[in-house]
mmCIF file of C-alpha atoms in Angstrom:
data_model
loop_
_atom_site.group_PDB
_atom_site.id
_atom_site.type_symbol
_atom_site.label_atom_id
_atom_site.label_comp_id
_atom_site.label_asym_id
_atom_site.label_seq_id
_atom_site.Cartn_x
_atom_site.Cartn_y
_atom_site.Cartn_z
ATOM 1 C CA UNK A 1 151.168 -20.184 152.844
ATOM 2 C CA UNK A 2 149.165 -21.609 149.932
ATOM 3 C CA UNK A 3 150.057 -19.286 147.145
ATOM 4 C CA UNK A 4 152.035 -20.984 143.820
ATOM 5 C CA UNK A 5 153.712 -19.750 140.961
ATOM 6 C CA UNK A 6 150.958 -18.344 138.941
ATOM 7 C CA UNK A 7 149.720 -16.381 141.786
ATOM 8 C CA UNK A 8 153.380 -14.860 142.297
ATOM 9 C CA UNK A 9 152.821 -13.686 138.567
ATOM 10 C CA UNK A 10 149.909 -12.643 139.089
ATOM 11 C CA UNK A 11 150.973 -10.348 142.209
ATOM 12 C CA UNK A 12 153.431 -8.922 139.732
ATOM 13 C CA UNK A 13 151.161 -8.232 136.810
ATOM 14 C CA UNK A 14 148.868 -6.411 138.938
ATOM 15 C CA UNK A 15 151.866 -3.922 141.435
ATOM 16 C CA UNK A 16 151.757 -0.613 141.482
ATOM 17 C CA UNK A 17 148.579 0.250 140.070
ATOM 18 C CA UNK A 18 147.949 -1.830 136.716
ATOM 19 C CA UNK A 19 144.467 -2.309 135.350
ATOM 20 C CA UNK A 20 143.077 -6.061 135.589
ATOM 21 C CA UNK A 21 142.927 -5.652 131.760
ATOM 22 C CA UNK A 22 146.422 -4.893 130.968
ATOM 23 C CA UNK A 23 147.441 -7.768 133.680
ATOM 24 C CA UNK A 24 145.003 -10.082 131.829
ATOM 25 C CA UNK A 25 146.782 -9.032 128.738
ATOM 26 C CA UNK A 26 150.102 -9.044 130.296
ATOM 27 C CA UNK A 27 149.501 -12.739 131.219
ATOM 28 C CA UNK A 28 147.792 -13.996 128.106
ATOM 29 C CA UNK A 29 144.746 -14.615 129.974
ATOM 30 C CA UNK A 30 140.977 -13.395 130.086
ATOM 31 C CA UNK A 31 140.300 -10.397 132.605
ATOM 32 C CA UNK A 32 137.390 -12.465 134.258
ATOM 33 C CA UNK A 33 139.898 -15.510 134.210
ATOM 34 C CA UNK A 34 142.559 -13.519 136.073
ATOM 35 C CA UNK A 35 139.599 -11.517 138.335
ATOM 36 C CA UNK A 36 138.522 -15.057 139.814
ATOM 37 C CA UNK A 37 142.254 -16.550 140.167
ATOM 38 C CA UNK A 38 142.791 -13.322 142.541
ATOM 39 C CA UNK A 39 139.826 -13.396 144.598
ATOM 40 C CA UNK A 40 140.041 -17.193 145.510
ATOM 41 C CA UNK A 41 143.988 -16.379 146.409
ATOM 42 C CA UNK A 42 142.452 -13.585 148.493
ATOM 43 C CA UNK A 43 140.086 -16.224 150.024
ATOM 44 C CA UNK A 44 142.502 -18.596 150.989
ATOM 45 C CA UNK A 45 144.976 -15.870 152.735
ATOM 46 C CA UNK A 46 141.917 -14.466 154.269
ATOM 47 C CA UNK A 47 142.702 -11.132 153.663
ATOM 48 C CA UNK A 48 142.236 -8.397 150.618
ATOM 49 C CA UNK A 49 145.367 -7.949 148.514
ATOM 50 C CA UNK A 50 143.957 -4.914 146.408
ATOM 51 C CA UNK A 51 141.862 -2.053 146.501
ATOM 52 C CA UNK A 52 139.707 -2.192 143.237
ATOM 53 C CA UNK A 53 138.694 1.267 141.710
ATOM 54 C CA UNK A 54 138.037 2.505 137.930
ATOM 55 C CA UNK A 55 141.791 4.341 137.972
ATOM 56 C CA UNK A 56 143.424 0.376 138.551
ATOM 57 C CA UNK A 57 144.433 -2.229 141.399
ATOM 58 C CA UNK A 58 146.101 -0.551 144.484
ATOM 59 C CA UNK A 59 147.625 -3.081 146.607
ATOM 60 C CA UNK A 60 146.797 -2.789 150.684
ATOM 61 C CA UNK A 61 149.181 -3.059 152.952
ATOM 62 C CA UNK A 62 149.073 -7.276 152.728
ATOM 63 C CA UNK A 63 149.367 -6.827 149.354
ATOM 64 C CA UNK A 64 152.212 -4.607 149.216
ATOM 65 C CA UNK A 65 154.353 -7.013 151.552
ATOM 66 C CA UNK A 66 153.202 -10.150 149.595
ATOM 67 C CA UNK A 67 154.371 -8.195 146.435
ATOM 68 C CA UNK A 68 157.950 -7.726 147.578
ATOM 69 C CA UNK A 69 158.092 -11.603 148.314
ATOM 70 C CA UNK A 70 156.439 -12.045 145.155
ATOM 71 C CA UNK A 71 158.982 -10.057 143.148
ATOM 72 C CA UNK A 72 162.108 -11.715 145.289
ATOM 73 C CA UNK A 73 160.649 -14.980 144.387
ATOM 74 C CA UNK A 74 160.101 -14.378 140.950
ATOM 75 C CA UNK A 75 163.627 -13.232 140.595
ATOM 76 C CA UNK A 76 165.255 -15.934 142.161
ATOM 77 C CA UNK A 77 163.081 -18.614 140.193
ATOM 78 C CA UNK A 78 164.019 -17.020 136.532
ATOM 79 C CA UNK A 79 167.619 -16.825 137.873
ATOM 80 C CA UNK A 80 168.068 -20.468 138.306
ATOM 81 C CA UNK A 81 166.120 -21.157 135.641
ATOM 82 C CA UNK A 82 169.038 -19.374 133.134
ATOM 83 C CA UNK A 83 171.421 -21.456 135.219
ATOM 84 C CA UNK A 84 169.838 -24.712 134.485
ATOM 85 C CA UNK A 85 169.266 -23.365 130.777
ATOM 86 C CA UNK A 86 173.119 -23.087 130.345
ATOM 87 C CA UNK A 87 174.236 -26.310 132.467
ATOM 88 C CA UNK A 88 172.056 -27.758 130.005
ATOM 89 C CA UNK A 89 173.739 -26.283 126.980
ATOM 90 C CA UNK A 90 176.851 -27.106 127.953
ATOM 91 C CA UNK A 91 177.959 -24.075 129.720
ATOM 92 C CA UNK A 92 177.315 -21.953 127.066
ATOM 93 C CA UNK A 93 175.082 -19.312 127.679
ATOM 94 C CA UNK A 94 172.749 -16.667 125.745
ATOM 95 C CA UNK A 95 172.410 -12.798 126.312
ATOM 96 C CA UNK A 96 168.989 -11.521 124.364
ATOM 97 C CA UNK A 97 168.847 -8.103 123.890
ATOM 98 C CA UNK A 98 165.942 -6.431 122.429
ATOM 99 C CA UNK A 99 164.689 -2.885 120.541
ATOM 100 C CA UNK A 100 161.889 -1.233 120.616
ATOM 101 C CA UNK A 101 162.643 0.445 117.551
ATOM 102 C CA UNK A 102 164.957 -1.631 114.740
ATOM 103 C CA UNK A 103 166.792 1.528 114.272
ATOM 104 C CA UNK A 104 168.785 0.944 117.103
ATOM 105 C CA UNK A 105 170.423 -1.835 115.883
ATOM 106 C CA UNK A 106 172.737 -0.041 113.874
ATOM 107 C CA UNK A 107 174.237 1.788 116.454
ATOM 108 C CA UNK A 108 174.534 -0.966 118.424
ATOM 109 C CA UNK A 109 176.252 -3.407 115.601
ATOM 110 C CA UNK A 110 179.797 -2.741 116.566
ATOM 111 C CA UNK A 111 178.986 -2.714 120.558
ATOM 112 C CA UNK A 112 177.478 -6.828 119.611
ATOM 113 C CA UNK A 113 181.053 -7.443 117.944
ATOM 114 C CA UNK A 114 183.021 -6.043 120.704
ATOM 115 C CA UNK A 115 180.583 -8.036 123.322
ATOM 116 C CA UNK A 116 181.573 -11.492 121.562
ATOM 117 C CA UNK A 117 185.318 -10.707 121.618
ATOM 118 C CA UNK A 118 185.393 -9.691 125.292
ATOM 119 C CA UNK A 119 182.879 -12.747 126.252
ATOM 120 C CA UNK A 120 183.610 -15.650 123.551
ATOM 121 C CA UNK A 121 181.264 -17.972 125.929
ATOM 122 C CA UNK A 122 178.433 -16.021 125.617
ATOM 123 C CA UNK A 123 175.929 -16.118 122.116
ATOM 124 C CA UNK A 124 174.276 -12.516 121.645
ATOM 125 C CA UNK A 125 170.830 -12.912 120.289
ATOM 126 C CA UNK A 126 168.478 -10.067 119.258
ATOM 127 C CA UNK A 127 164.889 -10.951 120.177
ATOM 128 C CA UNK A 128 162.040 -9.537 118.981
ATOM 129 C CA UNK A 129 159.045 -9.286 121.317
ATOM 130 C CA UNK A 130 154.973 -9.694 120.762
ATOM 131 C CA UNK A 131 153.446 -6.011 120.153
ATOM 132 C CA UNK A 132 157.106 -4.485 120.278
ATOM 133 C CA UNK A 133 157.069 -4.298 123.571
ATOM 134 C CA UNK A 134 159.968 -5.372 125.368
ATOM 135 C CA UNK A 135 159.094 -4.388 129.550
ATOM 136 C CA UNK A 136 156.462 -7.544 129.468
ATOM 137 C CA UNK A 137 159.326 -9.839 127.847
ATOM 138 C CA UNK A 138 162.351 -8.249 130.254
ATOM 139 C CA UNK A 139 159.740 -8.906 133.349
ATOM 140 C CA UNK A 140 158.931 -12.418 131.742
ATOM 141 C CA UNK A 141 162.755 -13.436 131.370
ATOM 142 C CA UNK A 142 162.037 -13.792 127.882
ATOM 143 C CA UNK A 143 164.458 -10.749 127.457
ATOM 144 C CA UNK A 144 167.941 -9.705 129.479
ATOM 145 C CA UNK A 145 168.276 -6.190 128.150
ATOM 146 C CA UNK A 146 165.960 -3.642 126.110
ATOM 147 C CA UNK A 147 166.075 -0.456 124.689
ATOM 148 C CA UNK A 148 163.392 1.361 125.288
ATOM 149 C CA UNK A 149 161.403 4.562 124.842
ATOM 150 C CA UNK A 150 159.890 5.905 127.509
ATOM 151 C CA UNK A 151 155.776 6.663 127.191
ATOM 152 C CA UNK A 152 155.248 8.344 130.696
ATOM 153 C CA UNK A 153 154.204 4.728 131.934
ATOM 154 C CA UNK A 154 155.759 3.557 134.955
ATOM 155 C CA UNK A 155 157.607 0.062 135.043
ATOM 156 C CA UNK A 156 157.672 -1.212 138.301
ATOM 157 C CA UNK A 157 160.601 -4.529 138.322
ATOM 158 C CA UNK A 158 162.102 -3.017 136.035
ATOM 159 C CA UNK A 159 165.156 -0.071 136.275
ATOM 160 C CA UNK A 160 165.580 2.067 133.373
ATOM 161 C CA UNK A 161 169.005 4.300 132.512
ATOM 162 C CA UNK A 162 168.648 6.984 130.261
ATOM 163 C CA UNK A 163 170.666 6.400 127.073
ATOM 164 C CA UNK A 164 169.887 9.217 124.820
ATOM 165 C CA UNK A 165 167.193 11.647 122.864
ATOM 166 C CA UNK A 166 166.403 11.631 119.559
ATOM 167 C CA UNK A 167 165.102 14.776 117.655
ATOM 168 C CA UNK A 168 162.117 13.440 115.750
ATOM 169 C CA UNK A 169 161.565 15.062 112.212
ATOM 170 C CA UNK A 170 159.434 14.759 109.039
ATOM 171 C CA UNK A 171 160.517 12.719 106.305
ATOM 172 C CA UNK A 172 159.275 13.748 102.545
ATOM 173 C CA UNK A 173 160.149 12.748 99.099
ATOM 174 C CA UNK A 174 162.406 15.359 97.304
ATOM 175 C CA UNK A 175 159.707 16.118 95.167
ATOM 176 C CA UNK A 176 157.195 16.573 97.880
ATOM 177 C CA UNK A 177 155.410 19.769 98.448
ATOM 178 C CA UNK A 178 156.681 20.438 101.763
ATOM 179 C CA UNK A 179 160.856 19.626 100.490
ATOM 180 C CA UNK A 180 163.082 22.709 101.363
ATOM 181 C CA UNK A 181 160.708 24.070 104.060
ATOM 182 C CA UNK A 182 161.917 24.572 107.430
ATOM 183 C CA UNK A 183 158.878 24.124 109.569
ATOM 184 C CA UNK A 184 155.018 23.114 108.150
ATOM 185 C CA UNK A 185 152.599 24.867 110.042
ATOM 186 C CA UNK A 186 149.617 23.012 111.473
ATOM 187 C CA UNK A 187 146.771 23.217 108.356
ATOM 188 C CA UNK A 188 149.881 21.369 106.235
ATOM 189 C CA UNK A 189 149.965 18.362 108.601
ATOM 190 C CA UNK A 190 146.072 18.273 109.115
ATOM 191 C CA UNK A 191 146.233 17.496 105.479
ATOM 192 C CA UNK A 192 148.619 14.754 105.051
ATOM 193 C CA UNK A 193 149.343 11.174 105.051
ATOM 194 C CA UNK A 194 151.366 9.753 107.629
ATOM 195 C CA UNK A 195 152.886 6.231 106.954
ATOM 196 C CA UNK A 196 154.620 5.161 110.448
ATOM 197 C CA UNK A 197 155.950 2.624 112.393
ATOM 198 C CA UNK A 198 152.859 -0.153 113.464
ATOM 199 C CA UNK A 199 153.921 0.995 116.889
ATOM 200 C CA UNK A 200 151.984 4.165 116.427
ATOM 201 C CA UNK A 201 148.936 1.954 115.058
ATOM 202 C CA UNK A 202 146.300 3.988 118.007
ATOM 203 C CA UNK A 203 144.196 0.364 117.749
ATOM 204 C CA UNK A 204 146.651 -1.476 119.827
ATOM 205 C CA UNK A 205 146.242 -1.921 123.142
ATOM 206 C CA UNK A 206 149.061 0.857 124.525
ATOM 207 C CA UNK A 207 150.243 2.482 121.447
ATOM 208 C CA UNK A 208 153.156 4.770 121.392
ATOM 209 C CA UNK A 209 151.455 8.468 121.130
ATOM 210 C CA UNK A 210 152.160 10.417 117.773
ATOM 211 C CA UNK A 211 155.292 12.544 117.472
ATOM 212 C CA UNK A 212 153.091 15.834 116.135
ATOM 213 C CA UNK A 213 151.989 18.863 117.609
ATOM 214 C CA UNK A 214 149.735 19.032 120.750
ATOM 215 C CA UNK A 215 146.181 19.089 119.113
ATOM 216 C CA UNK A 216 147.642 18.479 115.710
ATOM 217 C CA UNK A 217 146.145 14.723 113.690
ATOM 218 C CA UNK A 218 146.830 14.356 110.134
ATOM 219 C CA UNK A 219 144.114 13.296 107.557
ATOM 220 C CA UNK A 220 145.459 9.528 107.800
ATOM 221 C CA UNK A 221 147.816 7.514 109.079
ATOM 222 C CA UNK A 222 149.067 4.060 107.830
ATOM 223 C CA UNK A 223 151.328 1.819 109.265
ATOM 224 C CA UNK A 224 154.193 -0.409 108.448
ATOM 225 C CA UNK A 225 156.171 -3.132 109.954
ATOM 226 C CA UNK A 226 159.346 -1.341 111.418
ATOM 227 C CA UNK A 227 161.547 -1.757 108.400
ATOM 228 C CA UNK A 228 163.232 1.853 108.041
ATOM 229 C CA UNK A 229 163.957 1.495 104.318
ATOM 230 C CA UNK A 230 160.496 0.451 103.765
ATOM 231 C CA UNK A 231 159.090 3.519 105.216
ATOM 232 C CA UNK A 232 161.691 5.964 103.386
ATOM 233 C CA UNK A 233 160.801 4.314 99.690
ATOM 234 C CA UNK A 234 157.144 4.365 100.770
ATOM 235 C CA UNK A 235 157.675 8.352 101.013
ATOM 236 C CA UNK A 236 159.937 8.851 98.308
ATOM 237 C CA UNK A 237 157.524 7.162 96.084
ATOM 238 C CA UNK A 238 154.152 7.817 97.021
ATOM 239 C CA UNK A 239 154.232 11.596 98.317
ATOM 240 C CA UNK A 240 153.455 10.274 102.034
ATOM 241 C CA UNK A 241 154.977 11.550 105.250
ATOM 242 C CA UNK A 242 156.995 9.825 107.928
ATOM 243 C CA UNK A 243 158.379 10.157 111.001
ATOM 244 C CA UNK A 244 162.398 9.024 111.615
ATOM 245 C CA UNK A 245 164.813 10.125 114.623
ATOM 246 C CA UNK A 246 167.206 12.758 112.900
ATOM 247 C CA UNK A 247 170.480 10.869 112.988
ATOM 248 C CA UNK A 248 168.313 7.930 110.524
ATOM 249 C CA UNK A 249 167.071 10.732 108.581
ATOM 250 C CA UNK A 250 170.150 12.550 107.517
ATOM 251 C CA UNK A 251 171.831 8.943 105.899
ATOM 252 C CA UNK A 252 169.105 8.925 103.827
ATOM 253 C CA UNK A 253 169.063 12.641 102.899
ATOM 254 C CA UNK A 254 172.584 12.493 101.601
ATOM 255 C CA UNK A 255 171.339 10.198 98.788
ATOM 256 C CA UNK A 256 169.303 12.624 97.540
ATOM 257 C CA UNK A 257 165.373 10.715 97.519
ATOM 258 C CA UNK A 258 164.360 12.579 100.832
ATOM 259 C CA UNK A 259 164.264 15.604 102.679
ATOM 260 C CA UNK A 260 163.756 16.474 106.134
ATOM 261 C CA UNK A 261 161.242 19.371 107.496
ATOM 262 C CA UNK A 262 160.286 20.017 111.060
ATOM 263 C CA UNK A 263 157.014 19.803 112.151
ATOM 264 C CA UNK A 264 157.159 22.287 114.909
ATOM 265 C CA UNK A 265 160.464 24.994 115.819
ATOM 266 C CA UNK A 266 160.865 22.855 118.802
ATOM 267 C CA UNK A 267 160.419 19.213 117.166
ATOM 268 C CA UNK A 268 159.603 16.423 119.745
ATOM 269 C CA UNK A 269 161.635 14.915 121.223
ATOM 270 C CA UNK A 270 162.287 10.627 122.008
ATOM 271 C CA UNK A 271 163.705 9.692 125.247
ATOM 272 C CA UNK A 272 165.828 6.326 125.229
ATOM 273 C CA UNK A 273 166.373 4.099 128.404
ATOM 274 C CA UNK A 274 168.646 0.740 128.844
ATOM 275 C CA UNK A 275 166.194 -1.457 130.500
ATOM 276 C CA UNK A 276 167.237 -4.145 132.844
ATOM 277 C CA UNK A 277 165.176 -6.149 135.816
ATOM 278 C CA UNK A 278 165.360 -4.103 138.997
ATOM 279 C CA UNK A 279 168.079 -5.581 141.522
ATOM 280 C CA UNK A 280 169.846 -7.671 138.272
ATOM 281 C CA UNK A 281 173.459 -9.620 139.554
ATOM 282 C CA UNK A 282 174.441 -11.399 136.669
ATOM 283 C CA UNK A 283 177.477 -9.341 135.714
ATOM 284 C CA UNK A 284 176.887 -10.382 131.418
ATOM 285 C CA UNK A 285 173.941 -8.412 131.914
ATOM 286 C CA UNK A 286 175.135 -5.217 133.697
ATOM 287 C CA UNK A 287 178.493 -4.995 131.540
ATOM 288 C CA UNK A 288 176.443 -4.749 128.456
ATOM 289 C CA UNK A 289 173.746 -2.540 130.012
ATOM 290 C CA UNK A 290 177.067 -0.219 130.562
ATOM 291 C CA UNK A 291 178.332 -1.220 127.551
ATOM 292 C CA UNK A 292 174.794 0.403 125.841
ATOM 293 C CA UNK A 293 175.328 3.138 127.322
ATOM 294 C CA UNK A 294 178.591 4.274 126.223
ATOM 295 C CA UNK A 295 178.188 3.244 122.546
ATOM 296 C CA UNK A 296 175.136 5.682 122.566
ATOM 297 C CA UNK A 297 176.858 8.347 123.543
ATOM 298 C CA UNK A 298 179.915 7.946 121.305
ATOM 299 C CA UNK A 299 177.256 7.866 118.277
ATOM 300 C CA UNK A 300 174.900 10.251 119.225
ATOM 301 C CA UNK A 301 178.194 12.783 120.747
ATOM 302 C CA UNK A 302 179.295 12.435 117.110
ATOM 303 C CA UNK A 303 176.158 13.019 115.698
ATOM 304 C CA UNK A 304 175.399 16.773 117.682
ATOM 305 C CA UNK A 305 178.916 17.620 116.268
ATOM 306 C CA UNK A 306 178.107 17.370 112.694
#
C-alpha cells in the first residue's frame, strides 16, 4: 500500500469529523496544501477516504479502517521513537507534563517531588505548548500527560479522566465597586472590563468560551499571558475584573488587595481531565496519570472542607 508517514498524520488530523482547516492548522500546513495531499492519497488507493460536507470530514467506511491502522501505526512509531530518544541519552529518560492553565502547577508541585523520589531515572519536565493547547502536542508526542479543561470538543486518540471542577468567580480590587457583593446582576457585568487569561482571547482560532452568564458580554475584555499574579495586581490596581478558579482566589483574598463576587447564584463551573494518548503502555506515564489524580483530590477534598 503506498501511503507514508505524512499521510498516516494526515488520516489522524482529519478522524472523527475535523474540519480541513483545523487539520491544516493542526499540521502547520495550508488547507489547500493538506486538501491536495489527501486527494492524490485517495487517487492512489483508488478509493474515497472522506465524505466532504460544510459540518467537517466524515471518514467512509475505507477511511474508517485505514484510520485505525493509521492510529496503531502512529502509536507504535512515537513509541520507539521515545525508546531510541532515551538509549540515546543514556538510559535516562524524560516525562513532559503539561497545563492548560499555570494554576495547576501549584497543586501539582509536591506530586513532581514525590514522582522524582519514587522514579530517580526519570527527569520531569513541564512543557508549555503553542496556543495553550496541549491535545495537538499529547497527539504529536510532543507531550506525555496534560491537564486539561474540557470545551465540549471531542478528542479522538486521546482518553481523558476527570480530575476535578473548579467554581469560577469574579475577582475585584478591595476598593472596587462591586467588593462585598454577593452576586452582580447582569447590567453590572455588561459594563465592565474583563482582563483574562489570552486563552479567552475570542480571535484565536478555538478559544476557550467566557466563564459569564448565558447572553451576558462585558464592555471589554483584555488579555494577559497566564501569569496569575499578573492578573490579580492588574485588578487590584486598575479597577478591572477577572476571572480565577475559587481555590486561587481565596489565597489572594486573605491578603487583603482582592475580593471575590459571583457572577451568577450558580457560578460556572470548569471541568478538569488527566489527558493521556488512548491505549498508552508505558507504565511512567499511567502511574503519574494516577498519580494526578489523587493529588487533585487531596487538594481540592481539602479545599470543599474549608
Amino acid at each position: 500500500m503506498d501511503v507514508d508517514y505524512r499521510d498516516l498524520e494526515l488520516l489522524e488530523a482529519l478522524g472523527d469529523g475535523a474540519s480541513m482547516t483545523a487539520a491544516a492548522q493542526r499540521l502547520f500546513v495550508t488547507q489547500p496544501a493538506l486538501s491536495q495531499r489527501l486527494t492524490l492519497l485517495e487517487q492512489r488507493l483508488g478509493t474515497a477516504l472522506f465524505e466532504r460536507s460544510p459540518r467537517g470530514m466524515r471518514p467512509t467506511a475505507a477511511g474508517r479502517r485505514l484510520l485505525t491502522a493509521a492510529r496503531s501505526a502512529l502509536a507504535e512509531l512515537r513509541s520507539a521513537a521515545r525508546d531510541i530518544e532515551r538509549a540515546r541519552d543514556g538510559g535516562r529518560r524524560s516525562l513532559r507534563v503539561s497545563s492548560q492553565c499555570s494554576t495547576n502547577y501549584r497543586w501539582m508541585a509536591p506530586l513532581a517531588q514525590r514522582h522524582r523520589e519514587l522514579h530517580p531515572d526519570v527527569d520531569l519536565r513541564l512543557v508549555t505548548c503553542p496556543g495553550d493547547e496541549p491535545i495537538p502536542a499529547l497527539r504529536a508526542n510532543d507531550v506525555d500527560v496534560a491537564v486539561v479543561t474540557k470545551t465540549g470538543k471531542q478528542a479522538p486518540g486521546v482518553e481523558l479522566v476527570p480530575l476535578f471542577t473548579d467554581e469560577l468567580v469574579a475577582v475585584v480590587g478591595a476598593r472596587h465597586p462591586w467588593a462585598g457583593r454577593h452576586v452582580v446582576d447582569a447590567q453590572a457585568i455588561a459594563a465592565a472590563t474583563f482582563v483574562l487569561y489570552e486563552v479567552y482571547d475570542q480571535d484565536r482560532p478555538e478559544p476557550l468560551p467566557l466563564p459569564l452568564p448565558a447572553g451576558v458580554a462585558p464592555a471589554r475584555v483584555t488579555t494577559a499571558p497566564m501569569v496569575t499574579q499578573l492578573l490579580v495586581d492588574l485588578v487590584a490596581s486598575d479597577g478591572g475584573v477577572t476571572v480565577l478558579p475559587r481555590w486561587i482566589a481565596d489565597e489572594y483574598v486573605a491578603a487583603g488587595d482582592i475580593a471575590i463576587v459571583r457572577m451568577t447564584e450558580q457560578p460556572p463551573i470548569a471541568s478538569w481531565y488527566v489527558a493521556t494518548r488512548q491505549g498508552e503502555r508505558d507504565e511512567v506515564v499511567r502511574a503519574f496519570a494516577r498519580e494526578l489524580g489523587q493529588r487533585a483530590k487531596e487538594v481540592f477534598d481539602t479545599a470543599r472542607r474549608r
